[in-house]
Amino acid sequence: MDTAANRPDCELCRNDGGHLIWRDERWRVVRVEDAAFPAFYRVICNHHVAEFGDLLATERARCMDLVVGVERTLRELLSPTKVNLASLGNMVPHLHWHVIARFEWDSHFPQPVWGAAQRVLQPAAAQRLPRGLDELDDAVAQSLRHA
Amino acid sequence: MDTAANRPDCELCRNDGGHLIWRDERWRVVRVEDAAFPAFYRVICNHHVAEFGDLLATERARCMDLVVGVERTLRELLSPTKVNLASLGNMVPHLHWHVIARFEWDSHFPQPVWGAAQRVLQPAAAQRLPRGLDELDDAVAQSLRHA
């Protein structure tokens, strides 16, 4: 991992990048506030590194353990149709993994969240989740304390 | 990993899912034939499993070693602006990782490949890559033989 000092011009070096759920020295998990996809978390490297392949094997394993920790909590609490995982970073090239619970009823399914909307939701997505976001955040944090 | 017999109704149980580059008993790597994103590979589980978190930790490590093997080869040969990694599976819920070399000049950058096009390319993307696809395929296959 590039352990160079964090970069003042990098958004994810400067800011948490969402609602902070959990952190340790190397990693943090935030919930993205997205009305269309309320069960949307990010696993973010605290240090500036651009590509997943820049991590050491042990760091990659740790990173994916955290991703899977979030994934499993979303599946246990929400029974989503699918979980989407992605590390893109075209706009902010600082390693972060999107972990998004998807539902066949959501606005874009089966398209990616970055694709074209398929329908208009009424009521809003958060109201259709079987659990509240506070409960979800607590369960994610709890799972990561044991990851 | 779910080692149940492959499913006759699953597209990635029935077909390679692209131009086959490499395979072993558990995994295969194909190149997706996409004119807009020619350096686009997929790491696919040979057995039917839907979610990354359904794999054992050793299987996840193997899977991501293969993903990183492809990522590093793309970086070495093409020096892309960014590599995009994603496991979505909304349409085909059979574990497959997209590994896509992205360039600031490509049709959608910095949007995801599933997002809105940003420009029309002329000449076509494959002609702008610094290496030919046959050479790229050979290098990917070679890297995986040592993964």
PDB file of C-alpha atoms in Angstrom:
ATOM      1  CA  MET A   1       0.000   0.000   0.000  1.00  0.00           C
ATOM      2  CA  ASP A   2       1.160   3.492  -0.800  1.00  0.00           C
ATOM      3  CA  THR A   3       1.660   4.936   2.644  1.00  0.00           C
ATOM      4  CA  ALA A   4       2.569   8.366   1.368  1.00  0.00           C
ATOM      5  CA  ALA A   5       0.996  11.254   3.203  1.00  0.00           C
ATOM      6  CA  ASN A   6      -2.630  11.791   2.292  1.00  0.00           C
ATOM      7  CA  ARG A   7      -3.199  14.165  -0.570  1.00  0.00           C
ATOM      8  CA  PRO A   8      -4.796  17.521   0.098  1.00  0.00           C
ATOM      9  CA  ASP A   9      -6.373  17.547  -3.386  1.00  0.00           C
ATOM     10  CA  CYS A  10      -8.111  14.173  -2.919  1.00  0.00           C
ATOM     11  CA  GLU A  11     -11.725  14.217  -1.793  1.00  0.00           C
ATOM     12  CA  LEU A  12     -11.424  10.887   0.056  1.00  0.00           C
ATOM     13  CA  CYS A  13      -8.209  11.977   1.769  1.00  0.00           C
ATOM     14  CA  ARG A  14      -9.916  15.138   3.004  1.00  0.00           C
ATOM     15  CA  ASN A  15     -13.394  13.839   3.848  1.00  0.00           C
ATOM     16  CA  ASP A  16     -15.027  10.691   5.195  1.00  0.00           C
ATOM     17  CA  GLY A  17     -17.024  10.379   1.960  1.00  0.00           C
ATOM     18  CA  GLY A  18     -20.356   9.587   3.611  1.00  0.00           C
ATOM     19  CA  HIS A  19     -21.965   8.895   6.955  1.00  0.00           C
ATOM     20  CA  LEU A  20     -19.193   7.253   9.012  1.00  0.00           C
ATOM     21  CA  ILE A  21     -20.237   3.825  10.342  1.00  0.00           C
ATOM     22  CA  TRP A  22     -16.942   2.289  11.437  1.00  0.00           C
ATOM     23  CA  ARG A  23     -13.225   2.833  11.126  1.00  0.00           C
ATOM     24  CA  ASP A  24      -9.869   1.432  12.159  1.00  0.00           C
ATOM     25  CA  GLU A  25      -6.383   2.680  11.347  1.00  0.00           C
ATOM     26  CA  ARG A  26      -6.384   1.472   7.742  1.00  0.00           C
ATOM     27  CA  TRP A  27     -10.016   1.342   6.615  1.00  0.00           C
ATOM     28  CA  ARG A  28     -13.375   2.954   7.129  1.00  0.00           C
ATOM     29  CA  VAL A  29     -16.955   2.206   6.138  1.00  0.00           C
ATOM     30  CA  VAL A  30     -19.472   4.908   5.355  1.00  0.00           C
ATOM     31  CA  ARG A  31     -23.089   4.876   4.235  1.00  0.00           C
ATOM     32  CA  VAL A  32     -23.748   6.873   1.101  1.00  0.00           C
ATOM     33  CA  GLU A  33     -26.805   9.101   1.372  1.00  0.00           C
ATOM     34  CA  ASP A  34     -28.593   8.200  -1.843  1.00  0.00           C
ATOM     35  CA  ALA A  35     -32.393   8.397  -1.889  1.00  0.00           C
ATOM     36  CA  ALA A  36     -32.707   5.891  -4.737  1.00  0.00           C
ATOM     37  CA  PHE A  37     -30.331   3.332  -3.156  1.00  0.00           C
ATOM     38  CA  PRO A  38     -30.538   3.755   0.616  1.00  0.00           C
ATOM     39  CA  ALA A  39     -28.646   0.526   1.464  1.00  0.00           C
ATOM     40  CA  PHE A  40     -25.438   1.762  -0.151  1.00  0.00           C
ATOM     41  CA  TYR A  41     -22.150   1.547   1.769  1.00  0.00           C
ATOM     42  CA  ARG A  42     -18.532   2.219   0.864  1.00  0.00           C
ATOM     43  CA  VAL A  43     -15.413   0.521   2.179  1.00  0.00           C
ATOM     44  CA  ILE A  44     -12.681   3.136   1.866  1.00  0.00           C
ATOM     45  CA  CYS A  45      -8.931   2.900   2.335  1.00  0.00           C
ATOM     46  CA  ASN A  46      -7.792   5.563   4.810  1.00  0.00           C
ATOM     47  CA  HIS A  47      -4.518   6.036   2.945  1.00  0.00           C
ATOM     48  CA  HIS A  48      -4.265   7.243  -0.601  1.00  0.00           C
ATOM     49  CA  VAL A  49      -3.960   4.325  -2.991  1.00  0.00           C
ATOM     50  CA  ALA A  50      -5.544   4.274  -6.447  1.00  0.00           C
ATOM     51  CA  GLU A  51      -5.851   0.675  -7.599  1.00  0.00           C
ATOM     52  CA  PHE A  52      -6.862  -2.480  -5.735  1.00  0.00           C
ATOM     53  CA  GLY A  53      -3.794  -4.218  -7.195  1.00  0.00           C
ATOM     54  CA  ASP A  54      -1.548  -1.686  -5.430  1.00  0.00           C
ATOM     55  CA  LEU A  55      -2.396  -3.360  -2.116  1.00  0.00           C
ATOM     56  CA  LEU A  56      -0.396  -6.216  -0.653  1.00  0.00           C
ATOM     57  CA  ALA A  57      -2.146  -9.606  -0.644  1.00  0.00           C
ATOM     58  CA  THR A  58      -2.793  -9.338   3.106  1.00  0.00           C
ATOM     59  CA  GLU A  59      -4.286  -5.868   2.634  1.00  0.00           C
ATOM     60  CA  ARG A  60      -6.491  -7.092  -0.223  1.00  0.00           C
ATOM     61  CA  ALA A  61      -7.748  -9.918   1.984  1.00  0.00           C
ATOM     62  CA  ARG A  62      -8.543  -7.469   4.784  1.00  0.00           C
ATOM     63  CA  CYS A  63     -10.302  -5.131   2.365  1.00  0.00           C
ATOM     64  CA  MET A  64     -12.468  -7.904   0.923  1.00  0.00           C
ATOM     65  CA  ASP A  65     -13.237  -9.251   4.404  1.00  0.00           C
ATOM     66  CA  LEU A  66     -14.719  -5.835   5.155  1.00  0.00           C
ATOM     67  CA  VAL A  67     -16.597  -5.760   1.836  1.00  0.00           C
ATOM     68  CA  VAL A  68     -18.002  -9.225   2.556  1.00  0.00           C
ATOM     69  CA  GLY A  69     -18.851  -8.190   6.115  1.00  0.00           C
ATOM     70  CA  VAL A  70     -21.045  -5.414   4.745  1.00  0.00           C
ATOM     71  CA  GLU A  71     -22.442  -7.663   2.012  1.00  0.00           C
ATOM     72  CA  ARG A  72     -23.483 -10.358   4.482  1.00  0.00           C
ATOM     73  CA  THR A  73     -25.149  -7.896   6.830  1.00  0.00           C
ATOM     74  CA  LEU A  74     -27.153  -6.421   3.974  1.00  0.00           C
ATOM     75  CA  ARG A  75     -28.210  -9.907   2.908  1.00  0.00           C
ATOM     76  CA  GLU A  76     -29.168 -10.977   6.438  1.00  0.00           C
ATOM     77  CA  LEU A  77     -31.229  -7.907   7.205  1.00  0.00           C
ATOM     78  CA  LEU A  78     -32.669  -6.998   3.817  1.00  0.00           C
ATOM     79  CA  SER A  79     -32.731 -10.154   1.652  1.00  0.00           C
ATOM     80  CA  PRO A  80     -31.880  -8.092  -1.433  1.00  0.00           C
ATOM     81  CA  THR A  81     -32.320  -9.503  -4.922  1.00  0.00           C
ATOM     82  CA  LYS A  82     -28.569  -8.992  -5.471  1.00  0.00           C
ATOM     83  CA  VAL A  83     -25.622  -7.215  -3.922  1.00  0.00           C
ATOM     84  CA  ASN A  84     -23.491  -5.111  -6.259  1.00  0.00           C
ATOM     85  CA  LEU A  85     -19.775  -4.627  -5.568  1.00  0.00           C
ATOM     86  CA  ALA A  86     -17.619  -2.179  -7.491  1.00  0.00           C
ATOM     87  CA  SER A  87     -14.316  -0.361  -7.300  1.00  0.00           C
ATOM     88  CA  LEU A  88     -14.326   2.241 -10.076  1.00  0.00           C
ATOM     89  CA  GLY A  89     -12.622   5.454  -8.968  1.00  0.00           C
ATOM     90  CA  ASN A  90     -12.740   7.265 -12.302  1.00  0.00           C
ATOM     91  CA  MET A  91     -13.754  10.508 -10.625  1.00  0.00           C
ATOM     92  CA  VAL A  92     -11.983   9.987  -7.291  1.00  0.00           C
ATOM     93  CA  PRO A  93      -9.020   7.635  -7.830  1.00  0.00           C
ATOM     94  CA  HIS A  94      -8.701   6.740  -4.157  1.00  0.00           C
ATOM     95  CA  LEU A  95      -9.554   3.105  -3.435  1.00  0.00           C
ATOM     96  CA  HIS A  96     -13.172   2.694  -2.364  1.00  0.00           C
ATOM     97  CA  TRP A  97     -15.550  -0.217  -2.797  1.00  0.00           C
ATOM     98  CA  HIS A  98     -19.238   0.334  -3.389  1.00  0.00           C
ATOM     99  CA  VAL A  99     -21.446  -2.261  -1.661  1.00  0.00           C
ATOM    100  CA  ILE A 100     -25.056  -1.777  -2.723  1.00  0.00           C
ATOM    101  CA  ALA A 101     -28.149  -3.838  -1.901  1.00  0.00           C
ATOM    102  CA  ARG A 102     -30.293  -4.082  -5.010  1.00  0.00           C
ATOM    103  CA  PHE A 103     -33.961  -5.013  -5.245  1.00  0.00           C
ATOM    104  CA  GLU A 104     -36.020  -6.039  -8.206  1.00  0.00           C
ATOM    105  CA  TRP A 105     -38.335  -3.150  -7.343  1.00  0.00           C
ATOM    106  CA  ASP A 106     -35.632  -0.466  -7.191  1.00  0.00           C
ATOM    107  CA  SER A 107     -35.566   2.407  -9.670  1.00  0.00           C
ATOM    108  CA  HIS A 108     -32.809   0.946 -11.876  1.00  0.00           C
ATOM    109  CA  PHE A 109     -32.941  -2.843 -11.471  1.00  0.00           C
ATOM    110  CA  PRO A 110     -31.633  -4.844 -13.320  1.00  0.00           C
ATOM    111  CA  GLN A 111     -29.478  -2.007 -14.645  1.00  0.00           C
ATOM    112  CA  PRO A 112     -26.451  -0.891 -12.604  1.00  0.00           C
ATOM    113  CA  VAL A 113     -27.090   2.076 -10.336  1.00  0.00           C
ATOM    114  CA  TRP A 114     -25.073   4.127 -12.851  1.00  0.00           C
ATOM    115  CA  GLY A 115     -27.316   3.083 -15.752  1.00  0.00           C
ATOM    116  CA  ALA A 116     -30.703   4.230 -16.939  1.00  0.00           C
ATOM    117  CA  ALA A 117     -33.643   4.373 -14.544  1.00  0.00           C
ATOM    118  CA  GLN A 118     -36.272   1.724 -15.276  1.00  0.00           C
ATOM    119  CA  ARG A 119     -39.171   3.051 -13.220  1.00  0.00           C
ATOM    120  CA  VAL A 120     -40.299   5.750 -10.783  1.00  0.00           C
ATOM    121  CA  LEU A 121     -40.651   4.569  -7.195  1.00  0.00           C
ATOM    122  CA  GLN A 122     -43.569   5.531  -5.023  1.00  0.00           C
ATOM    123  CA  PRO A 123     -43.179   5.319  -2.021  1.00  0.00           C
ATOM    124  CA  ALA A 124     -39.474   6.143  -1.876  1.00  0.00           C
ATOM    125  CA  ALA A 125     -36.895   3.365  -1.613  1.00  0.00           C
ATOM    126  CA  ALA A 126     -36.015   3.839   2.075  1.00  0.00           C
ATOM    127  CA  GLN A 127     -39.657   3.294   3.029  1.00  0.00           C
ATOM    128  CA  ARG A 128     -39.672  -0.037   1.208  1.00  0.00           C
ATOM    129  CA  LEU A 129     -36.706  -1.503   3.081  1.00  0.00           C
ATOM    130  CA  PRO A 130     -37.685  -4.088   5.696  1.00  0.00           C
ATOM    131  CA  ARG A 131     -35.397  -2.378   8.265  1.00  0.00           C
ATOM    132  CA  GLY A 132     -34.614   1.196   9.142  1.00  0.00           C
ATOM    133  CA  LEU A 133     -31.269   2.732   8.216  1.00  0.00           C
ATOM    134  CA  ASP A 134     -30.246   3.271  11.850  1.00  0.00           C
ATOM    135  CA  GLU A 135     -30.738  -0.423  12.563  1.00  0.00           C
ATOM    136  CA  LEU A 136     -28.864  -1.301   9.378  1.00  0.00           C
ATOM    137  CA  ASP A 137     -25.959   1.000  10.271  1.00  0.00           C
ATOM    138  CA  ASP A 138     -25.738  -0.543  13.746  1.00  0.00           C
ATOM    139  CA  ALA A 139     -25.701  -4.077  12.313  1.00  0.00           C
ATOM    140  CA  VAL A 140     -23.002  -3.166   9.774  1.00  0.00           C
ATOM    141  CA  ALA A 141     -20.852  -1.600  12.491  1.00  0.00           C
ATOM    142  CA  GLN A 142     -21.378  -4.621  14.748  1.00  0.00           C
ATOM    143  CA  SER A 143     -20.341  -7.066  12.007  1.00  0.00           C
ATOM    144  CA  LEU A 144     -17.188  -5.056  11.305  1.00  0.00           C
ATOM    145  CA  ARG A 145     -16.138  -5.050  14.931  1.00  0.00           C
ATOM    146  CA  HIS A 146     -15.747  -8.821  14.494  1.00  0.00           C
ATOM    147  CA  ALA A 147     -14.302  -8.780  10.964  1.00  0.00           C
TER     148      ALA A 147
ATOM    149  CA  MET B   1     -18.824 -22.365  -2.563  1.00  0.00           C
ATOM    150  CA  ASP B   2     -22.069 -23.826  -3.785  1.00  0.00           C
ATOM    151  CA  THR B   3     -20.879 -26.922  -5.599  1.00  0.00           C
ATOM    152  CA  ALA B   4     -24.334 -27.900  -6.793  1.00  0.00           C
ATOM    153  CA  ALA B   5     -24.526 -29.043 -10.368  1.00  0.00           C
ATOM    154  CA  ASN B   6     -24.436 -26.221 -12.843  1.00  0.00           C
ATOM    155  CA  ARG B   7     -27.808 -24.813 -13.756  1.00  0.00           C
ATOM    156  CA  PRO B   8     -29.150 -25.348 -17.235  1.00  0.00           C
ATOM    157  CA  ASP B   9     -31.057 -22.043 -17.113  1.00  0.00           C
ATOM    158  CA  CYS B  10     -27.956 -19.967 -16.267  1.00  0.00           C
ATOM    159  CA  GLU B  11     -26.169 -18.284 -19.148  1.00  0.00           C
ATOM    160  CA  LEU B  12     -22.754 -18.498 -17.442  1.00  0.00           C
ATOM    161  CA  CYS B  13     -23.257 -22.173 -16.574  1.00  0.00           C
ATOM    162  CA  ARG B  14     -24.064 -22.936 -20.204  1.00  0.00           C
ATOM    163  CA  ASN B  15     -21.588 -20.672 -22.030  1.00  0.00           C
ATOM    164  CA  ASP B  16     -18.077 -19.321 -21.557  1.00  0.00           C
ATOM    165  CA  GLY B  17     -19.484 -15.779 -21.568  1.00  0.00           C
ATOM    166  CA  GLY B  18     -16.859 -14.306 -23.906  1.00  0.00           C
ATOM    167  CA  HIS B  19     -13.640 -15.136 -25.706  1.00  0.00           C
ATOM    168  CA  LEU B  20     -11.961 -17.749 -23.491  1.00  0.00           C
ATOM    169  CA  ILE B  21      -8.443 -16.694 -22.453  1.00  0.00           C
ATOM    170  CA  TRP B  22      -7.619 -19.072 -19.607  1.00  0.00           C
ATOM    171  CA  ARG B  23      -9.303 -21.580 -17.326  1.00  0.00           C
ATOM    172  CA  ASP B  24      -8.633 -24.030 -14.524  1.00  0.00           C
ATOM    173  CA  GLU B  25     -11.058 -26.267 -12.683  1.00  0.00           C
ATOM    174  CA  ARG B  26     -12.670 -23.517 -10.633  1.00  0.00           C
ATOM    175  CA  TRP B  27     -12.274 -20.295 -12.621  1.00  0.00           C
ATOM    176  CA  ARG B  28     -12.042 -18.934 -16.116  1.00  0.00           C
ATOM    177  CA  VAL B  29     -11.147 -15.616 -17.702  1.00  0.00           C
ATOM    178  CA  VAL B  30     -12.770 -14.364 -20.876  1.00  0.00           C
ATOM    179  CA  ARG B  31     -12.432 -11.205 -22.903  1.00  0.00           C
ATOM    180  CA  VAL B  32     -15.706  -9.425 -23.553  1.00  0.00           C
ATOM    181  CA  GLU B  33     -16.128  -8.345 -27.160  1.00  0.00           C
ATOM    182  CA  ASP B  34     -17.173  -4.730 -26.662  1.00  0.00           C
ATOM    183  CA  ALA B  35     -16.212  -2.211 -29.347  1.00  0.00           C
ATOM    184  CA  ALA B  36     -16.359   0.733 -26.937  1.00  0.00           C
ATOM    185  CA  PHE B  37     -14.259  -0.988 -24.232  1.00  0.00           C
ATOM    186  CA  PRO B  38     -11.924  -3.437 -25.961  1.00  0.00           C
ATOM    187  CA  ALA B  39      -9.725  -4.110 -22.893  1.00  0.00           C
ATOM    188  CA  PHE B  40     -12.606  -5.674 -20.948  1.00  0.00           C
ATOM    189  CA  TYR B  41     -12.133  -9.054 -19.263  1.00  0.00           C
ATOM    190  CA  ARG B  42     -14.266 -11.140 -16.925  1.00  0.00           C
ATOM    191  CA  VAL B  43     -13.143 -13.495 -14.175  1.00  0.00           C
ATOM    192  CA  ILE B  44     -15.926 -16.072 -13.917  1.00  0.00           C
ATOM    193  CA  CYS B  45     -16.549 -18.818 -11.378  1.00  0.00           C
ATOM    194  CA  ASN B  46     -17.015 -22.132 -13.208  1.00  0.00           C
ATOM    195  CA  HIS B  47     -19.547 -23.291 -10.641  1.00  0.00           C
ATOM    196  CA  HIS B  48     -22.843 -21.596 -10.007  1.00  0.00           C
ATOM    197  CA  VAL B  49     -22.572 -19.236  -7.074  1.00  0.00           C
ATOM    198  CA  ALA B  50     -24.424 -15.922  -6.895  1.00  0.00           C
ATOM    199  CA  GLU B  51     -22.678 -13.694  -4.379  1.00  0.00           C
ATOM    200  CA  PHE B  52     -18.986 -13.092  -3.659  1.00  0.00           C
ATOM    201  CA  GLY B  53     -19.710 -13.600   0.047  1.00  0.00           C
ATOM    202  CA  ASP B  54     -20.869 -17.155  -0.696  1.00  0.00           C
ATOM    203  CA  LEU B  55     -17.253 -18.134  -1.350  1.00  0.00           C
ATOM    204  CA  LEU B  56     -14.926 -19.410   1.348  1.00  0.00           C
ATOM    205  CA  ALA B  57     -12.118 -17.034   2.342  1.00  0.00           C
ATOM    206  CA  THR B  58      -9.571 -19.133   0.415  1.00  0.00           C
ATOM    207  CA  GLU B  59     -11.795 -19.041  -2.673  1.00  0.00           C
ATOM    208  CA  ARG B  60     -12.243 -15.271  -2.368  1.00  0.00           C
ATOM    209  CA  ALA B  61      -8.484 -14.847  -2.170  1.00  0.00           C
ATOM    210  CA  ARG B  62      -7.994 -16.992  -5.274  1.00  0.00           C
ATOM    211  CA  CYS B  63     -10.699 -15.070  -7.123  1.00  0.00           C
ATOM    212  CA  MET B  64      -9.177 -11.691  -6.298  1.00  0.00           C
ATOM    213  CA  ASP B  65      -5.677 -12.945  -7.164  1.00  0.00           C
ATOM    214  CA  LEU B  66      -7.049 -13.643 -10.637  1.00  0.00           C
ATOM    215  CA  VAL B  67      -8.790 -10.256 -10.788  1.00  0.00           C
ATOM    216  CA  VAL B  68      -5.549  -8.542  -9.761  1.00  0.00           C
ATOM    217  CA  GLY B  69      -3.586 -10.645 -12.255  1.00  0.00           C
ATOM    218  CA  VAL B  70      -5.742  -9.272 -15.057  1.00  0.00           C
ATOM    219  CA  GLU B  71      -5.663  -5.751 -13.590  1.00  0.00           C
ATOM    220  CA  ARG B  72      -1.871  -5.693 -13.412  1.00  0.00           C
ATOM    221  CA  THR B  73      -1.443  -6.973 -16.955  1.00  0.00           C
ATOM    222  CA  LEU B  74      -3.787  -4.286 -18.257  1.00  0.00           C
ATOM    223  CA  ARG B  75      -1.839  -1.648 -16.351  1.00  0.00           C
ATOM    224  CA  GLU B  76       1.538  -2.911 -17.542  1.00  0.00           C
ATOM    225  CA  LEU B  77       0.605  -3.096 -21.199  1.00  0.00           C
ATOM    226  CA  LEU B  78      -1.870  -0.253 -21.566  1.00  0.00           C
ATOM    227  CA  SER B  79      -1.191   2.295 -18.799  1.00  0.00           C
ATOM    228  CA  PRO B  80      -4.928   3.005 -18.490  1.00  0.00           C
ATOM    229  CA  THR B  81      -6.204   6.055 -16.651  1.00  0.00           C
ATOM    230  CA  LYS B  82      -8.025   3.695 -14.254  1.00  0.00           C
ATOM    231  CA  VAL B  83      -9.046   0.067 -13.945  1.00  0.00           C
ATOM    232  CA  ASN B  84     -12.682  -0.596 -13.035  1.00  0.00           C
ATOM    233  CA  LEU B  85     -13.626  -3.723 -11.065  1.00  0.00           C
ATOM    234  CA  ALA B  86     -17.216  -4.798 -10.533  1.00  0.00           C
ATOM    235  CA  SER B  87     -19.296  -7.799  -9.533  1.00  0.00           C
ATOM    236  CA  LEU B  88     -22.919  -6.918 -10.238  1.00  0.00           C
ATOM    237  CA  GLY B  89     -24.848  -9.932 -11.562  1.00  0.00           C
ATOM    238  CA  ASN B  90     -28.275  -8.322 -11.650  1.00  0.00           C
ATOM    239  CA  MET B  91     -29.030  -9.886 -15.017  1.00  0.00           C
ATOM    240  CA  VAL B  92     -26.954 -13.050 -14.656  1.00  0.00           C
ATOM    241  CA  PRO B  93     -26.605 -13.865 -10.941  1.00  0.00           C
ATOM    242  CA  HIS B  94     -23.588 -16.135 -11.442  1.00  0.00           C
ATOM    243  CA  LEU B  95     -20.410 -14.732  -9.915  1.00  0.00           C
ATOM    244  CA  HIS B  96     -18.353 -12.833 -12.475  1.00  0.00           C
ATOM    245  CA  TRP B  97     -15.972  -9.923 -12.046  1.00  0.00           C
ATOM    246  CA  HIS B  98     -15.654  -7.258 -14.691  1.00  0.00           C
ATOM    247  CA  VAL B  99     -12.091  -5.957 -15.102  1.00  0.00           C
ATOM    248  CA  ILE B 100     -12.075  -3.009 -17.490  1.00  0.00           C
ATOM    249  CA  ALA B 101      -9.220  -0.729 -18.539  1.00  0.00           C
ATOM    250  CA  ARG B 102     -10.532   2.826 -18.745  1.00  0.00           C
ATOM    251  CA  PHE B 103      -8.969   5.775 -20.542  1.00  0.00           C
ATOM    252  CA  GLU B 104      -9.669   9.451 -20.232  1.00  0.00           C
ATOM    253  CA  TRP B 105     -10.359   9.440 -23.977  1.00  0.00           C
ATOM    254  CA  ASP B 106     -12.863   6.545 -23.931  1.00  0.00           C
ATOM    255  CA  SER B 107     -16.489   7.090 -24.877  1.00  0.00           C
ATOM    256  CA  HIS B 108     -17.822   7.179 -21.285  1.00  0.00           C
ATOM    257  CA  PHE B 109     -14.940   8.352 -19.066  1.00  0.00           C
ATOM    258  CA  PRO B 110     -15.217   9.382 -16.244  1.00  0.00           C
ATOM    259  CA  GLN B 111     -18.672   7.778 -16.161  1.00  0.00           C
ATOM    260  CA  PRO B 112     -18.934   4.031 -15.546  1.00  0.00           C
ATOM    261  CA  VAL B 113     -19.217   1.927 -18.710  1.00  0.00           C
ATOM    262  CA  TRP B 114     -22.890   1.470 -17.790  1.00  0.00           C
ATOM    263  CA  GLY B 115     -23.491   5.216 -17.592  1.00  0.00           C
ATOM    264  CA  ALA B 116     -24.075   7.879 -20.213  1.00  0.00           C
ATOM    265  CA  ALA B 117     -21.686   8.270 -23.137  1.00  0.00           C
ATOM    266  CA  GLN B 118     -19.618  11.452 -22.933  1.00  0.00           C
ATOM    267  CA  ARG B 119     -18.263  11.615 -26.487  1.00  0.00           C
ATOM    268  CA  VAL B 120     -18.131   9.850 -29.846  1.00  0.00           C
ATOM    269  CA  LEU B 121     -14.788   8.173 -30.586  1.00  0.00           C
ATOM    270  CA  GLN B 122     -13.104   8.400 -33.965  1.00  0.00           C
ATOM    271  CA  PRO B 123     -11.050   6.257 -34.596  1.00  0.00           C
ATOM    272  CA  ALA B 124     -12.607   3.371 -32.685  1.00  0.00           C
ATOM    273  CA  ALA B 125     -11.306   2.449 -29.230  1.00  0.00           C
ATOM    274  CA  ALA B 126      -9.394  -0.708 -30.238  1.00  0.00           C
ATOM    275  CA  GLN B 127      -7.310   1.327 -32.684  1.00  0.00           C
ATOM    276  CA  ARG B 128      -6.290   3.696 -29.911  1.00  0.00           C
ATOM    277  CA  LEU B 129      -4.905   1.012 -27.590  1.00  0.00           C
ATOM    278  CA  PRO B 130      -1.089   0.886 -27.504  1.00  0.00           C
ATOM    279  CA  ARG B 131      -1.184  -2.922 -27.953  1.00  0.00           C
ATOM    280  CA  GLY B 132      -3.241  -5.306 -30.057  1.00  0.00           C
ATOM    281  CA  LEU B 133      -5.876  -7.503 -28.458  1.00  0.00           C
ATOM    282  CA  ASP B 134      -4.076 -10.744 -29.397  1.00  0.00           C
ATOM    283  CA  GLU B 135      -0.968  -9.551 -27.576  1.00  0.00           C
ATOM    284  CA  LEU B 136      -3.086  -8.448 -24.634  1.00  0.00           C
ATOM    285  CA  ASP B 137      -4.888 -11.798 -24.469  1.00  0.00           C
ATOM    286  CA  ASP B 138      -1.558 -13.644 -24.531  1.00  0.00           C
ATOM    287  CA  ALA B 139      -0.152 -11.490 -21.726  1.00  0.00           C
ATOM    288  CA  VAL B 140      -3.278 -11.988 -19.594  1.00  0.00           C
ATOM    289  CA  ALA B 141      -3.134 -15.755 -20.110  1.00  0.00           C
ATOM    290  CA  GLN B 142       0.584 -15.802 -19.301  1.00  0.00           C
ATOM    291  CA  SER B 143       0.075 -13.851 -16.055  1.00  0.00           C
ATOM    292  CA  LEU B 144      -2.695 -16.242 -14.973  1.00  0.00           C
ATOM    293  CA  ARG B 145      -0.540 -19.297 -15.520  1.00  0.00           C
ATOM    294  CA  HIS B 146       1.586 -17.935 -12.678  1.00  0.00           C
ATOM    295  CA  ALA B 147      -1.254 -16.630 -10.498  1.00  0.00           C
TER     296      ALA B 147
END
